[in-house]
Tab-separated table of C-alpha atoms in Angstrom:
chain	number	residue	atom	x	y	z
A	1	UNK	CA	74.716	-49.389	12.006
A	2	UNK	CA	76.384	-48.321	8.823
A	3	UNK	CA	75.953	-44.856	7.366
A	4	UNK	CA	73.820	-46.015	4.547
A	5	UNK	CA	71.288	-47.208	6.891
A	6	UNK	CA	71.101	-44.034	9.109
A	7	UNK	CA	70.836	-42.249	5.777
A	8	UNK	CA	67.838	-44.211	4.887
A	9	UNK	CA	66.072	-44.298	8.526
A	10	UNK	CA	66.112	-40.047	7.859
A	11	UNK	CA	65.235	-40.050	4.632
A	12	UNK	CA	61.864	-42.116	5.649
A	13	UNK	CA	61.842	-39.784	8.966
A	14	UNK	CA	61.510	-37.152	6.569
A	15	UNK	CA	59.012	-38.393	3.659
A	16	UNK	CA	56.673	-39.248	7.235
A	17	UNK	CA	56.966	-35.921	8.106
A	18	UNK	CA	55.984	-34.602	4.599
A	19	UNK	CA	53.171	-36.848	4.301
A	20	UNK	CA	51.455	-36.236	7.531
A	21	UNK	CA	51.912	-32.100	6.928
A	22	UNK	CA	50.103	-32.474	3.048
A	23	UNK	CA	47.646	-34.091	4.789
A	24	UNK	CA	47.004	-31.325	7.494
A	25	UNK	CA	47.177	-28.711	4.378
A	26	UNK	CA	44.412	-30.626	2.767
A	27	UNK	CA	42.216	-30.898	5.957
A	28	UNK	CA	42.500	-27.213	6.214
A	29	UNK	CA	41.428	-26.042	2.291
A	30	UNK	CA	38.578	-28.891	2.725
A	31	UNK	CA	37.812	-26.953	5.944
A	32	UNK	CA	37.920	-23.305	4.636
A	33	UNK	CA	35.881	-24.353	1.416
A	34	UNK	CA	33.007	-25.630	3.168
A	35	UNK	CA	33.441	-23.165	5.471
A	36	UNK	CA	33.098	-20.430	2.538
A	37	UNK	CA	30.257	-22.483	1.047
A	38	UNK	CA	28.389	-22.192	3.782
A	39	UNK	CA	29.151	-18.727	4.812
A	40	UNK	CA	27.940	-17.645	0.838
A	41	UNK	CA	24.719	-20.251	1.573
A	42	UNK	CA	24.203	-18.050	5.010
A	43	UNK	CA	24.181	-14.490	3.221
A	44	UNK	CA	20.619	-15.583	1.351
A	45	UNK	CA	19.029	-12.824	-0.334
A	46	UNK	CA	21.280	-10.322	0.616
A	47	UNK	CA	23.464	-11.290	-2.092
A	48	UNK	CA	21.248	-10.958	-5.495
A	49	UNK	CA	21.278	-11.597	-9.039
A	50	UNK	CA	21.352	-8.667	-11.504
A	51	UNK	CA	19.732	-10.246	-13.999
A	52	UNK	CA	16.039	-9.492	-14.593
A	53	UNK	CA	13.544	-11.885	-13.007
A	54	UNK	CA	15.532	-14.164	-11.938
A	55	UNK	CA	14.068	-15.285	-8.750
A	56	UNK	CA	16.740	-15.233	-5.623
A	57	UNK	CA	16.500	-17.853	-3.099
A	58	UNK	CA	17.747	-18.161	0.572
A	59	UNK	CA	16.941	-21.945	2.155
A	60	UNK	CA	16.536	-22.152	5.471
A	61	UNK	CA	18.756	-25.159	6.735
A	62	UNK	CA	22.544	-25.134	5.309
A	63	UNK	CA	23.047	-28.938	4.720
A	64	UNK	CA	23.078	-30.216	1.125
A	65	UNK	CA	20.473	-33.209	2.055
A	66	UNK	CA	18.202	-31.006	3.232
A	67	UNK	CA	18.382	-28.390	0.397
A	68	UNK	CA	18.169	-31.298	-2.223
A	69	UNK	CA	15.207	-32.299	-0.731
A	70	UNK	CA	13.725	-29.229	-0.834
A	71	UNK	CA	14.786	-28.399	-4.038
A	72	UNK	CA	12.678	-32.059	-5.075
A	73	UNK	CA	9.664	-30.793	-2.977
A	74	UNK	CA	9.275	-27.221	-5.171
A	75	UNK	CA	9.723	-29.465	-8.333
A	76	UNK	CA	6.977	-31.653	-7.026
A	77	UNK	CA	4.618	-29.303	-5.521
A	78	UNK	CA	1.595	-27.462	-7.716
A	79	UNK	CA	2.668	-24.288	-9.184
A	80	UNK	CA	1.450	-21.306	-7.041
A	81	UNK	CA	0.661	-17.931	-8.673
A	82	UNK	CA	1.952	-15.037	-6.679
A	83	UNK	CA	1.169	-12.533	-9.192
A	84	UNK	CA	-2.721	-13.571	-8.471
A	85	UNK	CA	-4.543	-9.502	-7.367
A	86	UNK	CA	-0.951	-8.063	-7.370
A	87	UNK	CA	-0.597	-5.140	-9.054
A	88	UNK	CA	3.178	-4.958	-10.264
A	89	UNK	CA	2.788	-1.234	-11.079
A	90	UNK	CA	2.318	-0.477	-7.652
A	91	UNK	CA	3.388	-3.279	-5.584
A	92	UNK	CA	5.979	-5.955	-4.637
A	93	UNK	CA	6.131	-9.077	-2.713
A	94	UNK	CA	8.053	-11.780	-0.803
A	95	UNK	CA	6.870	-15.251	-1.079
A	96	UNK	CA	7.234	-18.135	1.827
A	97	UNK	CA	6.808	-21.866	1.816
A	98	UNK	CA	7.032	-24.443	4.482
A	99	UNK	CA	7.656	-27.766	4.076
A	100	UNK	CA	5.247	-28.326	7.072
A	101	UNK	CA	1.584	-26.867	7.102
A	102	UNK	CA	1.933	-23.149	8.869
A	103	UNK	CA	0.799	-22.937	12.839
A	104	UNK	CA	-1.725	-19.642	12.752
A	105	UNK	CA	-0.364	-18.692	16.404
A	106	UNK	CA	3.711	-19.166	15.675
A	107	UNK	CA	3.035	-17.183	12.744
A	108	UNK	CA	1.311	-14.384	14.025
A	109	UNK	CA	3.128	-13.735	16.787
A	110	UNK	CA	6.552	-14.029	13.906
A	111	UNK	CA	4.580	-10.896	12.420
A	112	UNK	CA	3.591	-9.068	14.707
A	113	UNK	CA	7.373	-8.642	16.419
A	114	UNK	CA	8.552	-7.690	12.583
A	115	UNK	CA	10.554	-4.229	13.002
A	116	UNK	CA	11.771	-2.565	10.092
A	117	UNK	CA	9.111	-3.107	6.911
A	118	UNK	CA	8.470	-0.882	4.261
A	119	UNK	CA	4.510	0.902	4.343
A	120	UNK	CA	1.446	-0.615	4.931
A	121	UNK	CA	2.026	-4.974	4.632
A	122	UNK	CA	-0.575	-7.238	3.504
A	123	UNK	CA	-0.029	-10.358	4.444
A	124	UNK	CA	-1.727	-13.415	3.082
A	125	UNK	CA	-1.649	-17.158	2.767
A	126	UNK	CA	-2.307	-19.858	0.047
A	127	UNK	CA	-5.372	-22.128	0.581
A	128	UNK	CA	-4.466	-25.244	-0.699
A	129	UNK	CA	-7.517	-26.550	-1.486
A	130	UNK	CA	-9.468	-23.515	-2.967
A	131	UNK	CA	-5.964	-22.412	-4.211
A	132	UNK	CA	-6.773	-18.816	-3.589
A	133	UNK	CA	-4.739	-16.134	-1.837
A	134	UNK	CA	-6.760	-15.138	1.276
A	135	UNK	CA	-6.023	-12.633	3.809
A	136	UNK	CA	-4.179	-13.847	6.879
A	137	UNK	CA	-7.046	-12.559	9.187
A	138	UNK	CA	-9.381	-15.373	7.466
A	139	UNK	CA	-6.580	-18.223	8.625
A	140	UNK	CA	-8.525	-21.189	9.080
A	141	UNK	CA	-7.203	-24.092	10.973
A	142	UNK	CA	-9.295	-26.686	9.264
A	143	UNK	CA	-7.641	-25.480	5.868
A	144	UNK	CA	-3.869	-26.348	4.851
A	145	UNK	CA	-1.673	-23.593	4.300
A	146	UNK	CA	1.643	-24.174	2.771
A	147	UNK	CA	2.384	-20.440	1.341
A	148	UNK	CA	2.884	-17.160	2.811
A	149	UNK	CA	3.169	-14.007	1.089
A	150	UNK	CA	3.469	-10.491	1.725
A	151	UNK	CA	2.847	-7.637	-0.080
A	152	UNK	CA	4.403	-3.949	-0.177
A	153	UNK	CA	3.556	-0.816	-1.931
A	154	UNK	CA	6.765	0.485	-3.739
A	155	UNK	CA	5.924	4.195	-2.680
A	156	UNK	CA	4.578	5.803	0.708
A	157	UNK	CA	4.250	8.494	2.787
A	158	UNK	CA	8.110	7.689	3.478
A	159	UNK	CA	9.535	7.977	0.488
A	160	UNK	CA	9.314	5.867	-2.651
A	161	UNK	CA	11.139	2.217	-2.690
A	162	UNK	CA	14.657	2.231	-2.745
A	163	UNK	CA	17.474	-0.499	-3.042
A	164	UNK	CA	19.015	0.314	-0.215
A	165	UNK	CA	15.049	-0.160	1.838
A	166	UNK	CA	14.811	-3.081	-0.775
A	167	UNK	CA	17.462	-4.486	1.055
A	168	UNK	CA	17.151	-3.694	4.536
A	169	UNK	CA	13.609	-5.250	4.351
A	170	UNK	CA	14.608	-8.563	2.696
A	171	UNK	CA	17.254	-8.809	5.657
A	172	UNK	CA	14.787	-8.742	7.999
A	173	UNK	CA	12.725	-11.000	6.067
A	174	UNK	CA	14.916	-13.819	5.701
A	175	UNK	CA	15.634	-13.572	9.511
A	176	UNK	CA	11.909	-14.006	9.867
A	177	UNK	CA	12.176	-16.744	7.160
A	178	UNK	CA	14.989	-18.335	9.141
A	179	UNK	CA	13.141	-18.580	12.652
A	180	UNK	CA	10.099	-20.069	11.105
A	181	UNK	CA	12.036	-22.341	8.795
A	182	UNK	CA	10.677	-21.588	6.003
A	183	UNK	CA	11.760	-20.864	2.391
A	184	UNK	CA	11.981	-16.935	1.409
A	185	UNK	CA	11.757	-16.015	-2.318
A	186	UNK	CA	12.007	-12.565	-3.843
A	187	UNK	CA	12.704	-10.608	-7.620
A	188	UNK	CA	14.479	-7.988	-8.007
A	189	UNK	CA	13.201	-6.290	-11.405
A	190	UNK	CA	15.512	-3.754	-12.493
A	191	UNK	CA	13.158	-1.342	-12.880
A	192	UNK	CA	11.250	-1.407	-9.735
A	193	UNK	CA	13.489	1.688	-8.051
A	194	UNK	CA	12.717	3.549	-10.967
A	195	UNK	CA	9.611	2.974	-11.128
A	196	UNK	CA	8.955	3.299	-7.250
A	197	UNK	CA	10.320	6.703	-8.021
A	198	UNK	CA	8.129	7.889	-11.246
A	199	UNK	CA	5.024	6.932	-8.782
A	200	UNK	CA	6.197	8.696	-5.567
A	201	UNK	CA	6.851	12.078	-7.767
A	202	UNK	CA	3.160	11.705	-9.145
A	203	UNK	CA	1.717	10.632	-5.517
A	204	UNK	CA	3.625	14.033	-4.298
A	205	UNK	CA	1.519	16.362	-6.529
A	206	UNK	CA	-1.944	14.515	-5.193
A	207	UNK	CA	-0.871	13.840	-1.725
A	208	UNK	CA	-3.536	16.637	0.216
A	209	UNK	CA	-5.289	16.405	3.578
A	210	UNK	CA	-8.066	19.003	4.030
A	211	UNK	CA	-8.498	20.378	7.424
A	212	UNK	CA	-11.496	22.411	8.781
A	213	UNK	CA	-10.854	23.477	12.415
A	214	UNK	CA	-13.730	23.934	15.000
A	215	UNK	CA	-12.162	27.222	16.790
A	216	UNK	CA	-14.210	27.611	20.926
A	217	UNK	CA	-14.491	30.737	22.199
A	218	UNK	CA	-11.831	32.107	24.478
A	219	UNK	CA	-13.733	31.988	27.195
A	220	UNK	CA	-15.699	28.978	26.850
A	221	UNK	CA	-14.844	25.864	28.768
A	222	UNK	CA	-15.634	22.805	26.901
A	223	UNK	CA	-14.416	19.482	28.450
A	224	UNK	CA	-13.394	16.948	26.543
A	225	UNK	CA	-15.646	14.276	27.862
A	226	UNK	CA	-18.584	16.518	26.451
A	227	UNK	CA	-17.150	16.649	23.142
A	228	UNK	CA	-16.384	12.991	23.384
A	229	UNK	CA	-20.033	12.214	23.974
A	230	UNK	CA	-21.591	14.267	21.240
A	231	UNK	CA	-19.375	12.999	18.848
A	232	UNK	CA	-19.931	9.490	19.510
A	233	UNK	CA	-23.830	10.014	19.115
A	234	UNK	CA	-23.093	11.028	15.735
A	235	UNK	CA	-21.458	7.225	15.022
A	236	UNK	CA	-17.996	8.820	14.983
A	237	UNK	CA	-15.782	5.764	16.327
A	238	UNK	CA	-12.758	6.062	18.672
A	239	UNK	CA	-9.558	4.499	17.116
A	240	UNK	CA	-6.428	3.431	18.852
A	241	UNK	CA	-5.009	6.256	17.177
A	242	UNK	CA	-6.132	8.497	19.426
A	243	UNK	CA	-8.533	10.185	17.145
A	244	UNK	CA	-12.290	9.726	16.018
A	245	UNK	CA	-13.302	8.332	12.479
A	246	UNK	CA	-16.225	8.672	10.432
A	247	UNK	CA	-17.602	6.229	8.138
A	248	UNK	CA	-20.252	5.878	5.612
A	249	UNK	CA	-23.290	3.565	5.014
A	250	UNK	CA	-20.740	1.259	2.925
A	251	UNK	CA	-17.775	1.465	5.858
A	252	UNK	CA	-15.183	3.645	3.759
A	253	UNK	CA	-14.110	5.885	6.024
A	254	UNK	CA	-14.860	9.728	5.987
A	255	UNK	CA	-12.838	11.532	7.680
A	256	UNK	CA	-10.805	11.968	11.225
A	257	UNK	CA	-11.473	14.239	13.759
A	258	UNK	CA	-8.937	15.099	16.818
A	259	UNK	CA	-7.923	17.789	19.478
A	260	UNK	CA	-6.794	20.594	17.597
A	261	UNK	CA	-3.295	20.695	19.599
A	262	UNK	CA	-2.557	17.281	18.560
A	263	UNK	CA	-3.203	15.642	22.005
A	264	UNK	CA	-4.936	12.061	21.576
A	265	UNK	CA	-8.041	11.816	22.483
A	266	UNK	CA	-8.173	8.943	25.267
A	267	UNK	CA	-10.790	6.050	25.932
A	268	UNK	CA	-11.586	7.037	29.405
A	269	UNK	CA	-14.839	7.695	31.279
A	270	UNK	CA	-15.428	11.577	32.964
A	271	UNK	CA	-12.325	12.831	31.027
A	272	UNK	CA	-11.808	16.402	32.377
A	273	UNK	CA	-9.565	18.050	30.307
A	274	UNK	CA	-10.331	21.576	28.516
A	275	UNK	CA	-9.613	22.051	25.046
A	276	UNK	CA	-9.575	24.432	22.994
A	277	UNK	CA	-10.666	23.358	19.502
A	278	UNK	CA	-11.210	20.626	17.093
A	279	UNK	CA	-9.712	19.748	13.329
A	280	UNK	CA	-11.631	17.487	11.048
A	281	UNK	CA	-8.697	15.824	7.984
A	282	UNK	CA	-9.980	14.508	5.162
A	283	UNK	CA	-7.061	12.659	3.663
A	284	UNK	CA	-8.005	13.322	-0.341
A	285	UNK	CA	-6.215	10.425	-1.981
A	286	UNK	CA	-7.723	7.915	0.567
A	287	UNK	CA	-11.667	8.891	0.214
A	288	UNK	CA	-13.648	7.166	-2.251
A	289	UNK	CA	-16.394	10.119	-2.681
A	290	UNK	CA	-15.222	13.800	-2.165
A	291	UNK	CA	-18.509	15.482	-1.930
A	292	UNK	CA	-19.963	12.631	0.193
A	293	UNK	CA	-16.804	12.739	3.105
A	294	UNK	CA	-17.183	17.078	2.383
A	295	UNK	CA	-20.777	17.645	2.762
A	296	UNK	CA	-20.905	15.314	5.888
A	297	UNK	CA	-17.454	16.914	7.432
A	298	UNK	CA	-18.830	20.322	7.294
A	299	UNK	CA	-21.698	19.543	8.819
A	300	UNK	CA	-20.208	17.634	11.627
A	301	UNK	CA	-18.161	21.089	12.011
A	302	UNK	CA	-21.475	23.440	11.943
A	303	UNK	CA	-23.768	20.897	14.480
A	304	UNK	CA	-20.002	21.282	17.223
A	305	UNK	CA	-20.477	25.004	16.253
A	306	UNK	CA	-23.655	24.919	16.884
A	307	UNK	CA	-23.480	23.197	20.768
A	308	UNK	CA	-20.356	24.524	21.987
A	309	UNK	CA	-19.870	27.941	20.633
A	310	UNK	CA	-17.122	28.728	18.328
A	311	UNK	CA	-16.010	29.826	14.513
A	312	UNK	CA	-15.223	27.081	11.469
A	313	UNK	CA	-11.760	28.180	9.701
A	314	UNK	CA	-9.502	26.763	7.855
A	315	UNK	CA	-5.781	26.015	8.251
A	316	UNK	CA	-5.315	29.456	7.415
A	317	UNK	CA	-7.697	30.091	10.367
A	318	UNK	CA	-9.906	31.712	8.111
A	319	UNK	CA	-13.868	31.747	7.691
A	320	UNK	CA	-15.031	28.304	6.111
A	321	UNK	CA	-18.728	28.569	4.713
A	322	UNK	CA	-20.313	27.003	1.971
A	323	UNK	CA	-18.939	28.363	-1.311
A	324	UNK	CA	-15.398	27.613	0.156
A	325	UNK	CA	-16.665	24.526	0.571
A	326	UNK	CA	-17.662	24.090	-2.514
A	327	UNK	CA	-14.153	25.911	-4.373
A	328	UNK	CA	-12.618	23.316	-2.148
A	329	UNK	CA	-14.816	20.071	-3.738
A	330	UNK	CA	-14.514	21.227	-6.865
A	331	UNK	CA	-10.715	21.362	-6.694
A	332	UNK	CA	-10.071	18.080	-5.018
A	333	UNK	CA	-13.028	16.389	-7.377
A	334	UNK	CA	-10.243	16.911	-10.004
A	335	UNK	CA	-6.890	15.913	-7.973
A	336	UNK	CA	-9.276	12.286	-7.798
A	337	UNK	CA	-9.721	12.657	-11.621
A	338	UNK	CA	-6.578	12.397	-12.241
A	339	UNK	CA	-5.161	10.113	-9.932
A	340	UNK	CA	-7.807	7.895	-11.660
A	341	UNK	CA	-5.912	8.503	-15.154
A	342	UNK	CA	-2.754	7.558	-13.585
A	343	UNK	CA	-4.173	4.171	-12.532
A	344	UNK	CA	-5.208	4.754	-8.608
A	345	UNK	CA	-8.540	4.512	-7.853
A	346	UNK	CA	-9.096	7.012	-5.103
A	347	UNK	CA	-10.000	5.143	-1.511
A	348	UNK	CA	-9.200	1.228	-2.839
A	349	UNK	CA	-6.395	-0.642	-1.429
A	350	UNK	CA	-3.974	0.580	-3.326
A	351	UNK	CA	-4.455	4.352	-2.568
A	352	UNK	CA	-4.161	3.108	0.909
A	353	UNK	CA	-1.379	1.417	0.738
A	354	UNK	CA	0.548	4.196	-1.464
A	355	UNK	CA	-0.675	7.507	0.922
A	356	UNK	CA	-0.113	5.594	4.010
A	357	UNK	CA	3.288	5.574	6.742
């Protein structure tokens, strides 16, 4: 074998050699960008666009087939109005869609192991063929459901609505999205933290709960099964709460009532236990009718006063009688005046949603 030709079996040794490692190094970038793709695809809404309205969209199956087809479906499918009795001064939502019609059991039980939400959630679904928003609680099985929304106040009891809450409760959203398979869709306005934060500084200055304590005598020894039976002849109903609630003729509720040392009151026959005192709350912003949940407090105070011994005071622990009662209405008659001014009607849905936990 002459030297040219080992020369020239090295020489194609080598170019081999090359060719086969360019292809590896190829293999790899294809690798690591769908590999990136996906990972970005994966990250869903908590990766957002700045720029106003523009809707943000996490799908909930990675492959491209599967996302074009979707993508073909929403182009297809009737438009669906989730700004229909949503008030964006005071509210948010998350929409859902399924390819598939939604299963009322799957989906309830998906809800009700949600952790981590933001206030009081309304949760509804699209009727299809009344295409109407209806409350999740009037789910019909004969009906086809393709939409699910739900919807947030931007200020609570917890604080008002911030981006970094924003955030945490779209992550647990899409999760939720993810498990169901559906699709999750969300917009972030720019000004919805700032305006979640002009209502929680007005909602601060209205936010009052009246109490009027029922004080027993030091020596008196009333047992709670007593006062549990009294009250309950009234039409005072016991909540899971742990506390009794009042309602009117129209089923807007009055006013709470509970064991003055905070202990809940529990759903049990020949309940022994002594107490010392009672504490009606009316929570202002959440009554419809001041006077009305007022007049029929006190007097639900005076008629316990009246079988079991004892003083009515206020948190103060003084004397509560009738012109105090009246200063009192007269006061709170204007806190609802002007929470009607601001655009919440005092007792509706939206009052509860914005004074609640």
């Amino acid at each position: 074998m002459t030297s040219l030709q080992i020369y020239l079996i090295i020489v194609g040794v080598a170019l081999v050699v090359v060719f086969l490692f360019a292809g590896r190094i190829q293999e790899y970038r294809h690798r690591k960008k769908l590999l990136k793709d996906e990972v970005s695809q994966s990250e869903g809404l908590s990766q957002y666009d700045d720029n106003e309205g523009e809707p943000v969209i996490r799908f909930s199956a990675h492959d491209e087939d599967r996302q074009n087809m979707v993508d073909r479906k929403n182009q297809d499918a009737p438009s669906v109005n989730n700004d229909e009795d949503l008030d964006s001064r005071f509210e948010w939502s998350v929409l859902f869609s399924s390819d598939e019609d939604l299963q009322y059991r799957p989906l309830m039980d998906a809800i009700a192991s949600l952790k981590g939400l933001y206030g009081k959630v309304s949760w509804q679904v699209y009727e299809t063929d009344s295409e109407l928003w209806i409350d999740i609680a009037k789910f019909d099985a004969s009906q086809t459901y393709r939409y699910l929304r739900a919807i947030m106040p931007i200020s609570s009891r917890s604080g008002p609505l911030t981006e970094t809450k924003w955030q945490e409760v779209i992550a647990v959203l899409t999760r939720f999205a993810s498990n169901l398979n559906l699709t999750i869709r969300s917009y972030r306005e720019k000004e919805l933290f700032e305006r979640a934060k002009t209502i929680e500084d007005f909602c601060a200055k209205v936010d009052i709960m009246i109490g009027i304590n029922i004080l027993f005598s030091d020596n008196a020894s009333v047992a709670m099964q007593s006062v549990k039976d009294f009250i309950s002849e009234k039409g005072l109903i016991l909540g899971d709460d742990g506390l009794f609630h009042a309602y009117n003729a129209a089923s807007r509720e009055l006013y709470s009532l509970g064991d003055k040392d905070q202990r809940p009151i529990l759903n049990i026959d020949n309940d022994p236990s002594l107490i010392k005192g009672l504490t009606i709350i009316i929570d202002i912003p959440q009554i419809s009718d001041v006077s009305e949940a007022m007049t029929d407090a006190f007097t639900c105070a005076n008629e316990l006063v009246a079988n079991f011994g004892g003083v009515v005071v206020d948190d103060n622990l003084k004397p509560l009688g009738i012109k105090q009662i009246e200063s009192i209405r007269k006061q709170m008659d204007q806190v609802h005046l002007e929470m009607r001014e601001f655009g919440i009607h005092p007792g509706d849905a939206i009052a509860k949603k914005l004074f609640s936990m």
